[in-house]
Tab-separated table of C-alpha atoms in Angstrom:
chain	number	residue	atom	x	y	z
A	1	MET	CA	-0.003	0.027	0.041
A	2	ALA	CA	1.446	3.363	-1.073
A	3	ILE	CA	1.687	5.970	1.566
A	4	PRO	CA	1.020	9.657	0.381
A	5	PRO	CA	4.114	11.859	0.687
A	6	ARG	CA	2.404	14.507	2.947
A	7	ALA	CA	1.411	11.721	5.407
A	8	THR	CA	4.975	10.347	5.375
A	9	LEU	CA	6.285	13.908	6.197
A	10	ALA	CA	3.970	14.391	9.082
A	11	LEU	CA	4.783	10.911	10.437
A	12	ALA	CA	8.584	11.499	10.191
A	13	SER	CA	8.253	14.882	11.793
A	14	ALA	CA	6.130	13.599	14.564
A	15	LEU	CA	8.477	10.640	15.174
A	16	VAL	CA	11.575	12.853	15.406
A	17	ALA	CA	9.810	15.283	17.727
A	18	ALA	CA	8.751	12.592	20.061
A	19	LEU	CA	12.292	11.033	20.160
A	20	ALA	CA	13.777	14.457	20.965
A	21	VAL	CA	11.337	15.116	23.591
A	22	ALA	CA	12.062	11.782	25.244
A	23	GLY	CA	15.795	12.535	25.054
A	24	CYS	CA	15.222	15.815	27.088
A	25	LYS	CA	15.308	15.693	30.838
A	26	THR	CA	11.566	15.174	31.928
A	27	THR	CA	10.063	17.489	34.476
A	28	ASN	CA	7.870	15.958	37.000
A	29	THR	CA	4.589	17.379	37.537
A	30	VAL	CA	4.083	18.689	41.221
A	31	THR	CA	0.995	18.376	43.291
A	32	SER	CA	0.567	20.913	46.081
A	33	THR	CA	-1.242	20.853	49.423
A	34	GLN	CA	-1.287	23.558	51.909
A	35	ARG	CA	2.026	23.063	53.515
A	36	ILE	CA	3.756	20.180	51.810
A	37	ILE	CA	4.648	20.195	48.159
A	38	THR	CA	5.725	16.853	46.971
A	39	ASP	CA	6.666	15.213	43.768
A	40	PRO	CA	4.133	12.538	42.871
A	41	ILE	CA	6.952	10.314	41.902
A	42	LEU	CA	7.807	9.921	45.592
A	43	ASP	CA	5.963	7.165	47.425
A	44	LEU	CA	5.821	9.147	50.529
A	45	ASP	CA	2.960	9.444	52.852
A	46	ALA	CA	3.202	13.044	54.152
A	47	SER	CA	-0.450	13.918	55.095
A	48	ALA	CA	-1.368	16.905	56.976
A	49	ALA	CA	-2.069	14.821	60.099
A	50	GLN	CA	1.576	14.147	60.458
A	51	VAL	CA	2.518	17.716	60.865
A	52	ARG	CA	3.124	19.295	64.104
A	53	THR	CA	3.692	22.984	64.774
A	54	SER	CA	4.617	24.754	67.912
A	55	ARG	CA	6.402	27.895	69.241
A	56	ALA	CA	10.008	27.484	70.203
A	57	PRO	CA	11.656	29.826	72.715
A	58	GLY	CA	11.799	33.356	71.361
A	59	ASP	CA	8.373	33.001	69.834
A	60	LEU	CA	9.843	31.145	66.647
A	61	LEU	CA	7.476	28.815	64.856
A	62	GLN	CA	8.855	25.221	64.954
A	63	ALA	CA	7.515	22.519	62.553
A	64	GLN	CA	7.837	18.715	62.436
A	65	VAL	CA	6.790	16.519	59.587
A	66	ASP	CA	6.667	12.816	59.600
A	67	LEU	CA	7.417	11.160	56.415
A	68	TYR	CA	6.669	7.469	55.794
A	69	ASN	CA	8.303	5.717	52.999
A	70	THR	CA	5.548	3.515	51.664
A	71	TRP	CA	7.793	1.871	49.066
A	72	ILE	CA	9.654	-1.491	49.616
A	73	THR	CA	13.074	0.027	48.786
A	74	GLU	CA	15.075	2.969	50.188
A	75	GLN	CA	14.194	6.309	48.768
A	76	ASN	CA	16.600	9.180	48.124
A	77	VAL	CA	14.802	12.409	48.863
A	78	LYS	CA	15.792	16.155	49.093
A	79	TYR	CA	13.789	18.718	50.872
A	80	LYS	CA	13.646	22.399	51.507
A	81	TRP	CA	11.842	24.502	53.979
A	82	GLU	CA	10.359	27.992	53.382
A	83	TRP	CA	8.749	30.232	55.943
A	84	ILE	CA	5.745	32.457	55.273
A	85	ASP	CA	4.703	35.599	57.075
A	86	ALA	CA	1.254	36.837	57.904
A	87	ALA	CA	0.920	38.503	54.413
A	88	GLY	CA	1.743	35.224	52.744
A	89	ASN	CA	5.247	36.304	51.725
A	90	VAL	CA	8.169	33.934	51.861
A	91	LEU	CA	10.690	35.166	54.431
A	92	PRO	CA	14.306	35.528	53.434
A	93	ASN	CA	16.419	32.694	54.928
A	94	ALA	CA	20.136	32.656	54.600
A	95	THR	CA	20.256	28.924	55.408
A	96	SER	CA	17.635	27.720	53.103
A	97	THR	CA	19.019	24.965	50.792
A	98	TRP	CA	17.965	21.653	49.340
A	99	VAL	CA	19.015	18.885	51.761
A	100	GLY	CA	19.412	15.253	50.706
A	101	MET	CA	18.454	12.298	52.858
A	102	ASN	CA	17.671	8.563	52.507
A	103	ILE	CA	14.537	7.027	54.005
A	104	ALA	CA	14.782	3.323	54.460
A	105	ALA	CA	11.871	1.059	53.138
A	106	LYS	CA	8.764	1.187	55.267
A	107	GLN	CA	10.368	3.580	57.684
A	108	THR	CA	9.393	6.930	59.138
A	109	THR	CA	11.707	9.933	59.399
A	110	THR	CA	10.864	13.185	61.109
A	111	LEU	CA	12.072	16.533	59.727
A	112	THR	CA	12.342	19.452	62.082
A	113	ALA	CA	12.910	23.071	61.425
A	114	ILE	CA	12.635	26.358	63.202
A	115	ALA	CA	11.745	29.647	61.465
A	116	PRO	CA	14.380	32.199	61.151
A	117	SER	CA	12.062	34.990	62.352
A	118	PRO	CA	9.147	35.606	64.825
A	119	ARG	CA	7.395	36.884	61.842
A	120	ALA	CA	6.767	33.381	60.396
A	121	VAL	CA	3.354	32.200	60.866
A	122	ASP	CA	3.457	29.178	58.466
A	123	PHE	CA	5.774	27.064	56.615
A	124	ARG	CA	6.139	25.144	53.283
A	125	LEU	CA	8.127	21.953	52.890
A	126	GLN	CA	9.148	21.071	49.303
A	127	LEU	CA	10.045	17.451	48.618
A	128	ARG	CA	11.678	16.053	45.576
A	129	ARG	CA	13.317	12.720	44.498
A	130	ALA	CA	17.004	13.156	44.735
A	131	GLY	CA	18.643	13.235	41.255
A	132	ASP	CA	15.871	15.031	39.527
B	1	MET	CA	11.739	12.674	-0.505
B	2	ARG	CA	13.973	15.824	-0.082
B	3	THR	CA	11.141	17.514	1.586
B	4	ILE	CA	10.816	14.867	4.187
B	5	ALA	CA	14.666	14.959	4.840
B	6	THR	CA	14.606	18.740	5.225
B	7	ALA	CA	11.547	18.779	7.506
B	8	THR	CA	13.049	15.886	9.644
B	9	LEU	CA	16.469	17.758	9.956
B	10	ALA	CA	14.588	21.049	10.849
B	11	ALA	CA	12.551	19.262	13.549
B	12	ALA	CA	15.666	17.606	14.973
B	13	VAL	CA	17.656	20.859	15.167
B	14	LEU	CA	14.751	22.680	16.769
B	15	ALA	CA	14.301	19.891	19.370
B	16	ALA	CA	17.954	19.787	20.080
B	17	GLN	CA	18.034	23.459	20.804
B	18	GLY	CA	15.136	23.033	23.171
B	19	CYS	CA	17.204	20.593	25.112
B	20	THR	CA	20.370	22.669	25.528
B	21	SER	CA	18.760	26.071	26.406
B	22	GLU	CA	19.762	25.750	30.088
B	23	SER	CA	21.089	28.781	31.979
B	24	PRO	CA	24.716	28.563	33.092
B	25	TYR	CA	23.770	30.047	36.353
B	26	VAL	CA	22.854	27.576	39.090
B	27	THR	CA	20.282	28.820	41.556
B	28	ASP	CA	19.085	25.420	42.697
B	29	ASP	CA	21.330	24.026	45.353
B	30	SER	CA	20.281	20.495	44.421
B	31	LYS	CA	21.951	21.043	41.057
B	32	LYS	CA	25.357	22.242	42.305
B	33	ILE	CA	28.464	20.155	42.051
B	34	VAL	CA	29.103	17.768	44.805
B	35	THR	CA	32.826	16.822	45.588
B	36	ILE	CA	33.663	14.070	48.049
B	37	GLN	CA	37.060	15.351	49.205
B	38	ALA	CA	36.081	18.949	49.785
B	39	LEU	CA	33.283	21.098	51.151
B	40	ASN	CA	30.953	22.640	48.614
B	41	VAL	CA	29.093	25.831	49.024
B	42	GLN	CA	25.732	24.078	49.756
B	43	ASP	CA	27.386	22.200	52.648
B	44	TYR	CA	27.894	25.400	54.475
B	45	SER	CA	24.226	26.376	54.075
B	46	GLN	CA	23.097	22.900	55.289
B	47	ALA	CA	25.487	22.997	58.338
B	48	ALA	CA	24.605	26.561	59.229
B	49	GLY	CA	20.879	25.819	59.111
B	50	ASP	CA	21.095	22.707	61.152
B	51	LEU	CA	23.279	24.413	63.715
B	52	CYS	CA	20.889	27.419	64.050
B	53	THR	CA	17.990	24.875	64.466
B	54	GLN	CA	19.912	23.125	67.195
B	55	LEU	CA	20.756	26.464	68.956
B	56	LEU	CA	17.285	28.026	68.685
B	57	GLN	CA	15.563	24.665	69.598
B	58	SER	CA	17.550	24.416	72.716
B	59	GLY	CA	16.181	27.769	73.994
B	60	ARG	CA	19.600	28.797	75.472
B	61	LEU	CA	19.947	31.856	73.404
B	62	ALA	CA	16.423	33.070	74.196
B	63	GLN	CA	17.132	32.313	78.012
B	64	ALA	CA	20.434	34.274	77.720
B	65	GLN	CA	18.605	37.150	76.169
B	66	GLN	CA	16.151	37.266	78.951
B	67	THR	CA	18.751	37.131	81.725
B	68	LEU	CA	21.675	39.258	80.196
B	69	ALA	CA	19.977	41.759	77.966
B	70	THR	CA	17.712	44.557	78.994
B	71	ASN	CA	14.261	45.490	77.700
B	72	GLY	CA	14.053	42.685	75.127
B	73	ALA	CA	17.341	43.737	73.319
B	74	PRO	CA	19.270	41.179	71.517
B	75	VAL	CA	22.110	39.587	73.577
B	76	ILE	CA	25.597	40.717	72.348
B	77	VAL	CA	27.518	37.875	70.836
B	78	LYS	CA	31.413	37.743	69.727
B	79	LEU	CA	32.487	35.152	67.242
B	80	SER	CA	35.769	33.638	68.342
B	81	THR	CA	38.511	32.814	65.708
B	82	PRO	CA	37.372	29.557	63.954
B	83	ILE	CA	39.650	26.573	64.310
B	84	ASN	CA	40.253	24.597	61.188
B	85	GLU	CA	41.669	21.113	61.862
B	86	SER	CA	40.637	19.778	58.420
B	87	ASP	CA	43.267	19.199	55.779
B	88	GLN	CA	41.849	21.806	53.423
B	89	ARG	CA	41.925	25.599	53.292
B	90	VAL	CA	38.439	26.619	54.447
B	91	ASP	CA	36.815	29.989	54.919
B	92	MET	CA	34.557	29.479	57.868
B	93	ALA	CA	32.851	32.844	56.934
B	94	LEU	CA	30.815	30.890	54.604
B	95	LEU	CA	29.253	29.154	57.661
B	96	LEU	CA	29.372	31.895	60.172
B	97	GLN	CA	27.895	34.705	57.981
B	98	LYS	CA	24.743	32.574	57.393
B	99	MET	CA	24.426	31.820	60.995
B	100	LYS	CA	24.873	35.538	61.975
B	101	MET	CA	22.240	36.423	59.352
B	102	THR	CA	19.784	33.850	60.787
B	103	LEU	CA	20.292	34.581	64.515
B	104	ASN	CA	20.264	38.289	63.863
B	105	THR	CA	16.803	37.849	62.222
B	106	THR	CA	15.475	36.057	65.149
B	107	GLY	CA	15.928	39.238	67.284
B	108	GLN	CA	17.761	37.145	69.943
B	109	ALA	CA	21.385	37.947	69.074
B	110	MET	CA	23.509	40.790	67.765
B	111	PHE	CA	27.081	40.284	66.788
B	112	VAL	CA	30.174	42.400	67.412
B	113	SER	CA	31.874	43.401	64.268
B	114	ASP	CA	35.244	41.746	63.429
B	115	ASP	CA	36.134	44.447	60.948
B	116	LYS	CA	39.204	46.471	61.940
B	117	SER	CA	38.076	49.626	60.141
B	118	ALA	CA	34.622	49.487	61.666
B	119	ALA	CA	36.262	48.974	65.142
B	120	GLN	CA	38.602	51.962	64.604
B	121	ILE	CA	35.736	54.277	63.475
B	122	THR	CA	33.718	53.226	66.386
B	123	GLU	CA	36.555	54.018	68.773
B	124	ASP	CA	37.003	57.398	67.206
B	125	ALA	CA	33.335	58.271	67.290
B	126	LYS	CA	33.199	57.276	71.072
B	127	PHE	CA	36.307	59.359	71.805
B	128	ALA	CA	34.813	62.360	69.994
B	129	ARG	CA	31.583	62.282	72.075
B	130	GLY	CA	33.454	61.457	75.226
B	131	ASP	CA	31.977	58.015	75.599
B	132	ARG	CA	34.329	55.777	77.640
B	133	THR	CA	32.150	52.796	77.906
B	134	GLN	CA	33.131	49.479	76.275
B	135	THR	CA	30.916	47.043	74.425
B	136	ILE	CA	31.514	43.779	76.172
B	137	PRO	CA	30.097	40.648	74.578
B	138	GLN	CA	27.731	38.675	76.747
B	139	LEU	CA	28.304	35.546	74.795
B	140	VAL	CA	31.020	34.078	72.724
B	141	LEU	CA	30.344	31.566	69.846
B	142	THR	CA	33.285	29.249	69.180
B	143	SER	CA	33.543	27.157	66.060
B	144	LYS	CA	35.793	24.302	64.920
B	145	LEU	CA	35.919	22.145	61.775
B	146	ILE	CA	37.270	18.596	61.799
B	147	ALA	CA	37.581	16.280	58.778
B	148	VAL	CA	37.644	12.495	58.994
B	149	LYS	CA	38.335	10.696	55.712
B	150	ALA	CA	38.327	6.972	54.740
B	151	SER	CA	38.319	4.857	51.688
B	152	ALA	CA	37.518	1.300	50.699
B	153	GLY	CA	37.798	-0.984	47.734
B	154	GLY	CA	40.586	-2.155	45.356
B	155	PHE	CA	42.887	-0.620	42.873
B	156	LEU	CA	40.175	-0.432	40.069
B	157	SER	CA	37.397	0.943	42.161
B	158	THR	CA	37.762	2.928	45.243
B	159	THR	CA	34.898	4.471	47.232
B	160	LYS	CA	35.970	7.454	49.205
B	161	GLN	CA	34.239	8.939	52.208
B	162	ALA	CA	34.815	12.255	53.865
B	163	SER	CA	33.010	13.529	57.051
B	164	TYR	CA	33.230	17.237	57.776
B	165	VAL	CA	32.245	17.865	61.504
B	166	PHE	CA	31.398	21.399	62.524
B	167	GLN	CA	31.343	21.959	66.314
B	168	MET	CA	30.121	25.092	67.993
B	169	ASN	CA	29.859	26.183	71.672
B	170	LEU	CA	28.238	29.103	73.227
B	171	VAL	CA	29.984	30.589	76.132
B	172	ASP	CA	28.664	32.873	78.852
B	173	THR	CA	31.373	35.554	79.395
B	174	ARG	CA	30.387	36.063	83.023
B	175	ASN	CA	31.733	32.668	84.116
B	176	GLY	CA	33.241	30.825	81.037
B	177	LEU	CA	30.416	28.321	81.223
B	178	GLU	CA	29.224	26.705	77.986
B	179	LEU	CA	25.531	27.344	77.634
B	180	TRP	CA	25.033	25.332	74.440
B	181	ASN	CA	27.011	22.635	72.467
B	182	GLY	CA	26.186	21.863	68.902
B	183	GLU	CA	27.680	19.611	66.274
B	184	LYS	CA	26.730	18.913	62.736
B	185	ASP	CA	28.519	16.361	60.476
B	186	ILE	CA	28.237	16.248	56.711
B	187	THR	CA	29.395	12.929	55.281
B	188	LYS	CA	29.857	12.477	51.632
B	189	GLN	CA	30.693	9.154	49.818
B	190	GLY	CA	31.450	8.214	46.332
B	191	THR	CA	33.999	7.557	43.659
B	192	GLY	CA	34.164	11.140	42.328
B	193	ALA	CA	32.464	14.531	41.871
B	194	LYS	CA	29.036	14.577	40.650
B	195	VAL	CA	26.351	17.190	39.872
B	196	GLY	CA	23.396	17.377	42.330
B	197	TYR	CA	22.234	15.230	45.199
């Protein structure tokens, strides 16, 4: 069966474009909850029920988040804290950085952080799979 | 046939350009180069953040502010000369500046300047207005870096490991007692440098 030249052209272009896109670094889509922004590729259970906040000495907001690795192998994760003021602005933080860690299979780990300013009223924890 | 070849080539060139349009500036710490046998810039951020959390969580700085400072003013802290016992040249200002910024923002601490010009100008200004008082730090923050290195494996494949341990102590200048002790170790392991975590 003969294929029309125009159809061949469209098919070839689509094939090359698809291959090129596959060769590019893929970007994971991100789902967002109120406080924890996690990469759906992570099999972590970080529901809001596992978040604790309190006030540390000096009226600084302290946050603890329990992360449970639901997967049967170790997961390499990186995380970053951000602190939010009453107006919803992210507060500047000199020590804010992505930190890497490993969570063993079926284990829970607790992340703890303290806000750098009494102005912080809320936080945001970003989680990504290490290596992305 | 030539049309197909031209269109395919054009699509490939456009797609390749799309893949290589990354900025040479690295703003995401997780994309910075990680070397095993040396500290990288993101290691200082991580250590400073962790040590600040330890210090603030202990409540000792807030307690010192309440007992030593007046009217809710920040407590006056002096940084001692950092001790570097690692085998590499390290500028501990990369750690200490971040800690100063964070602790200053909390409103609990204020640091005495280490700058010689600033100290001279301050003295001149005090002399000019007849001020004979001295700013005596209420606390001293000491810092030390230790490196512990190890390797395992054979001739063809060697895994290297380096631990960098930051130790800090907060000293009450009234009596020399240590109000707080902190430690953070950053351990890296691998066969060579890589990009990102």
